């Protein structure tokens, strides 16, 4: 049996290694999905290493070894190999061909050929696989349409009505052709039925307009229902995903995939009906032709095999080109998002040209792939149009020359030409619609990456907790992926109700990660987090997270009014809103704005200062009235005096607080202060206790105090 590699195109930037594993497995006859492989390795944000690939292949029964590329003795092997491009930190698969050439299967770019010299220059290491006795072929497929069948089932009656009306419209259209046949035959016989044909034409036109109107109306309703269903289901699924899902997927990629739903909707609402309608039309017209001339019907069937074989042959090439176009389009959107998110920095530093150069390069790459796809599409359309144009003429000419049409009238010969043209056109359209369902797999793969991802287990069936008495970290270690070093290592601490706890330390020491673990956004690699003595994994996360008010380090506000940013679709008494505005030192600023709370906040404009935006997040946390305050550098954009006022207000409202701070004066009155260094707690105690130890905290505090003469000592 010929062993072939099933090409796997990477969907996410960190999955080139997984795609290479998938391609190697396919060479040995084992076909698995990327989801299957994702469940067996923790990719995180850092991708996968050669050692993880070796382990992953070993678990599938394939032994492998990694060599330096300069050791070329093994490059003559017939089996495909995984290679590493260290400059791009990117994996690909290569397989030896004739004439010292290698076929490169690049999960990002596609397939291309390279001579052995370029292989040695571009890649640094390679992995050679070999089957073992433990290898078992697997066939684990993915139901591409699993999550898109529901709107079809829910709107099945509407689809039926659309099909009936579409059939009527097409029947009325083709009936004109039959009228032409009758008219020609009557004229040849010297019969004049022009008046009756005129009446028939008027009636057909009226019926056509009415049927088309109702058909279009139902079609729009179906599109709206499908659009609503797909968008709501995908949006809901994104909200259900664990926070770790987004570590390896940029916001631009998520937005891009959500926008791809329009293509899926169009294919479901239009393509499905066209397949049924075109299929039925071809069958109906073939019956009619066989009734007129049996041999002519056989000739049409034989000749129509040519365009069908062509469509099947070109389909795979179009599929690969479309994969590259989608990938390049996603990268282009990423740069456009960078423009929006970094506009202020670009303007202030005069760096517009640097991003413009990057955009120009990327759009050239996108247009190159798009041009290739368009040329292929236009060539494909040209050839199919040629089939539709010439084949009926060839059939009519051959039939007349061979005497196959000698018994048919002139009108029947004309109708045979028109119908054969329609059959060829409908057949090619039918198979093109079939291939569209195949080609759209590129889009479905990206959207299904969201749908097939495992939703966060929120334990909603467990009874909600009424209050949080204690939070305990017990030997907690955390890492973003199996390929990265520990962010936090063997943490042990307890936060009891009424405690004000602070975490301080150098940038990158893991302080913010602690808050994400506390709130259940991340799960520890080792150890456990206990809530009231019970493991967090067994707690109702919905009620647990409602216990927190949160002030984030990154000021994330919606492109909406101050009022809507504060309330987040909740309802509060106006008096309470004003008190929270006063406590967050935001009331005067809001009153001085012409539109007050109705002033629109824009993430990329300077209509509000950074301090004002941060005070909006503080007021929002106060409004929410959570049992515990989580503050991640929540006052970093404020001056010292404003910060002190707000901290006093927060102390009055929140009995329990967990604070991340660089400015140590902010947390002097904390009950417990933990000093982190490279993910480990190296000191803890009150401010006075840590200061007396004259360790890392003492040095950092004195360094900060010496830079600000307005502040006193301890």
XYZ file of C-alpha atoms in Angstrom, residues 302-578:
277
model
C -20.921 9.899 -20.708
C -19.700 13.362 -21.649
C -20.638 14.882 -18.262
C -18.120 12.566 -16.584
C -15.322 14.841 -17.856
C -16.247 18.010 -15.869
C -17.074 15.912 -12.810
C -13.631 14.255 -12.852
C -12.029 17.665 -13.337
C -13.842 19.124 -10.298
C -12.772 16.196 -8.122
C -9.156 16.539 -9.300
C -8.930 20.313 -8.733
C -10.687 20.198 -5.366
C -7.621 19.226 -3.280
C -5.466 21.934 -4.838
C -8.092 24.594 -4.123
C -8.375 23.299 -0.540
C -4.630 23.762 0.116
C -4.576 27.244 -1.434
C -7.582 28.314 0.651
C -5.841 27.141 3.821
C -2.904 29.467 3.107
C -5.228 32.385 2.243
C -7.100 31.991 5.544
C -3.823 31.828 7.466
C -2.434 34.970 5.803
C -5.741 36.782 6.288
C -5.603 35.995 10.000
C -2.071 37.426 10.246
C -3.193 40.570 8.438
C -6.016 41.060 10.934
C -3.481 40.683 13.749
C -1.502 43.686 12.475
C -4.681 45.713 12.055
C -5.500 44.960 15.692
C -1.988 46.073 16.658
C -2.667 49.388 14.937
C -5.796 49.952 17.037
C -4.235 48.804 20.327
C -0.922 50.684 20.006
C -2.076 53.845 18.231
C -1.171 56.182 21.105
C 2.367 54.781 21.404
C 2.885 54.892 17.642
C 1.792 58.530 17.489
C 3.843 59.717 20.462
C 7.044 57.955 19.371
C 6.606 58.616 15.658
C 6.742 54.876 14.955
C 3.947 54.767 12.392
C 6.300 53.851 9.568
C 7.617 50.748 11.347
C 4.125 49.288 11.644
C 3.307 50.440 8.126
C 6.329 48.529 6.777
C 5.219 45.456 8.680
C 1.694 45.851 7.324
C 2.970 46.386 3.754
C 5.049 43.226 3.921
C 2.195 41.191 5.343
C -0.357 42.482 2.863
C 2.023 41.573 0.019
C 2.187 38.027 1.404
C -1.592 37.922 1.755
C -2.176 39.300 -1.748
C 0.306 36.782 -3.186
C -1.674 33.905 -1.695
C -4.969 35.605 -2.587
C -3.778 36.111 -6.181
C -2.858 32.449 -6.418
C -6.287 31.505 -5.123
C -8.104 33.911 -7.463
C -6.136 32.748 -10.513
C -6.984 29.178 -9.657
C -10.627 30.135 -9.135
C -10.870 32.061 -12.404
C -9.129 29.281 -14.332
C -11.493 26.779 -12.749
C -14.546 28.892 -13.703
C -13.214 29.379 -17.227
C -12.786 25.653 -17.798
C -16.208 24.847 -16.349
C -17.830 27.563 -18.486
C -16.039 26.084 -21.499
C -17.568 22.700 -20.681
C -21.049 24.269 -20.376
C -20.629 26.186 -23.647
C -18.962 23.633 -25.918
C -20.266 20.256 -24.746
C -23.904 20.906 -25.797
C -22.674 22.073 -29.207
C -20.461 18.970 -29.524
C -23.414 16.769 -28.549
C -25.788 18.452 -31.016
C -23.246 18.438 -33.847
C -22.213 14.815 -33.226
C -25.836 13.730 -32.862
C -26.809 15.358 -36.163
C -23.704 14.041 -37.957
C -24.287 10.474 -36.737
C -28.003 10.639 -37.433
C -29.025 10.286 -33.809
C -31.443 13.216 -34.113
C -33.062 12.270 -37.408
C -36.396 11.450 -35.775
C -36.573 14.643 -33.709
C -38.322 17.819 -34.834
C -36.508 21.160 -35.191
C -38.094 22.342 -31.951
C -36.959 19.190 -30.154
C -33.409 19.656 -31.469
C -33.375 23.208 -30.129
C -34.732 22.073 -26.763
C -32.164 19.254 -26.647
C -29.406 21.832 -27.066
C -30.778 24.094 -24.340
C -31.480 21.242 -21.940
C -28.087 19.597 -22.456
C -26.507 22.984 -21.724
C -28.587 23.265 -18.564
C -27.697 19.726 -17.479
C -23.956 20.308 -17.884
C -24.255 23.646 -16.053
C -26.359 22.185 -13.243
C -24.097 19.147 -12.888
C -20.994 21.306 -12.545
C -22.890 23.584 -10.146
C -24.021 20.559 -8.164
C -20.523 19.181 -7.764
C -19.134 22.633 -7.063
C -21.619 22.918 -4.207
C -20.516 19.515 -2.973
C -16.889 20.636 -3.118
C -17.832 23.880 -1.346
C -18.858 21.761 1.630
C -15.432 20.138 1.406
C -13.542 23.404 0.926
C -15.294 25.102 3.823
C -13.611 22.591 6.124
C -10.784 25.145 6.318
C -13.212 27.555 7.939
C -14.949 24.873 10.006
C -11.591 23.757 11.457
C -10.958 27.237 12.821
C -14.448 27.658 14.247
C -14.517 24.082 15.570
C -11.288 24.827 17.426
C -13.584 26.857 19.687
C -16.585 24.501 19.625
C -14.565 21.336 20.335
C -12.496 22.942 23.104
C -13.389 21.608 26.524
C -15.598 24.040 28.426
C -14.576 25.196 31.863
C -15.949 22.971 34.588
C -17.852 25.431 36.789
C -19.511 22.761 38.962
C -22.838 24.578 38.658
C -24.662 21.499 39.987
C -22.874 21.819 43.344
C -24.522 23.915 46.054
C -23.172 27.482 46.074
C -21.008 28.623 48.973
C -22.525 31.279 51.225
C -19.293 32.878 52.443
C -15.528 32.410 52.206
C -13.921 31.758 55.570
C -10.469 30.751 54.344
C -8.331 30.389 51.208
C -5.310 28.089 51.392
C -2.481 27.436 48.919
C -1.014 24.019 49.671
C 2.246 23.169 47.837
C 0.991 24.981 44.736
C 3.177 24.930 41.617
C 2.084 26.486 38.335
C 3.428 26.550 34.782
C 1.841 27.734 31.535
C 2.831 24.603 29.592
C 4.790 21.390 29.853
C 7.528 23.098 27.827
C 8.040 26.101 30.122
C 9.639 26.609 33.515
C 7.593 26.990 36.698
C 6.024 30.421 37.208
C 5.168 29.613 40.839
C 6.881 26.940 42.887
C 5.655 25.166 46.047
C 3.599 28.054 47.475
C 2.039 27.663 50.922
C -0.047 30.358 52.609
C -3.477 30.982 54.137
C -5.883 33.902 53.820
C -8.580 34.041 56.470
C -11.734 36.118 56.487
C -10.894 39.670 57.552
C -7.259 39.464 56.431
C -5.632 42.142 54.345
C -2.928 40.287 52.434
C -0.374 41.737 50.035
C 2.024 40.143 47.550
C 5.094 42.127 46.539
C 8.244 41.409 44.593
C 10.073 42.054 41.375
C 8.284 42.216 38.032
C 7.675 38.722 36.674
C 7.850 37.016 40.064
C 4.349 35.542 39.660
C 2.217 37.940 41.737
C -0.601 38.407 39.187
C -0.661 34.667 38.542
C -1.608 34.114 42.196
C -4.793 36.151 41.695
C -5.661 34.131 38.580
C -5.181 30.922 40.547
C -7.219 32.252 43.483
C -10.129 33.110 41.176
C -9.963 29.729 39.432
C -8.868 31.114 36.046
C -5.839 28.803 36.128
C -5.401 25.377 37.683
C -2.206 24.457 39.570
C 0.221 22.001 38.040
C 0.871 20.478 41.455
C -0.650 21.058 44.868
C -4.130 22.268 45.741
C -6.117 25.405 46.499
C -8.565 24.976 49.368
C -11.703 27.068 49.907
C -13.136 26.605 53.412
C -11.068 23.418 53.574
C -12.486 22.059 50.305
C -10.563 21.741 47.030
C -11.346 24.588 44.622
C -11.914 22.036 41.834
C -14.979 20.829 43.794
C -16.448 24.287 44.434
C -19.325 25.906 42.520
C -17.207 28.384 40.539
C -20.152 30.596 39.559
C -21.057 31.466 43.151
C -17.377 31.456 44.217
C -16.371 34.099 41.668
C -19.311 36.281 42.628
C -17.546 36.665 45.968
C -14.817 38.792 44.350
C -14.590 42.446 43.443
C -11.685 42.896 41.052
C -9.466 45.833 40.096
C -7.307 44.683 37.142
C -3.753 45.682 36.319
C -4.662 46.270 32.675
C -7.472 48.808 32.436
C -10.005 46.930 30.318
C -13.013 49.117 29.605
C -15.730 48.627 27.028
C -16.159 51.078 24.174
C -19.271 52.443 25.870
C -20.417 55.108 28.352
C -18.949 55.477 31.849
C -22.367 54.476 33.211
C -22.492 51.181 31.290
C -18.860 50.435 32.162
C -19.697 50.849 35.845
C -22.898 48.842 35.933
C -22.126 46.043 33.434
C -25.860 45.460 32.845
C -26.614 45.384 36.583
C -28.933 47.755 38.466
C -27.903 49.916 41.401
C -29.536 52.717 43.338
C -28.429 56.143 42.056
C -27.484 57.193 45.579
C -25.206 54.156 45.947
C -23.626 54.907 42.569
C -22.831 58.460 43.710
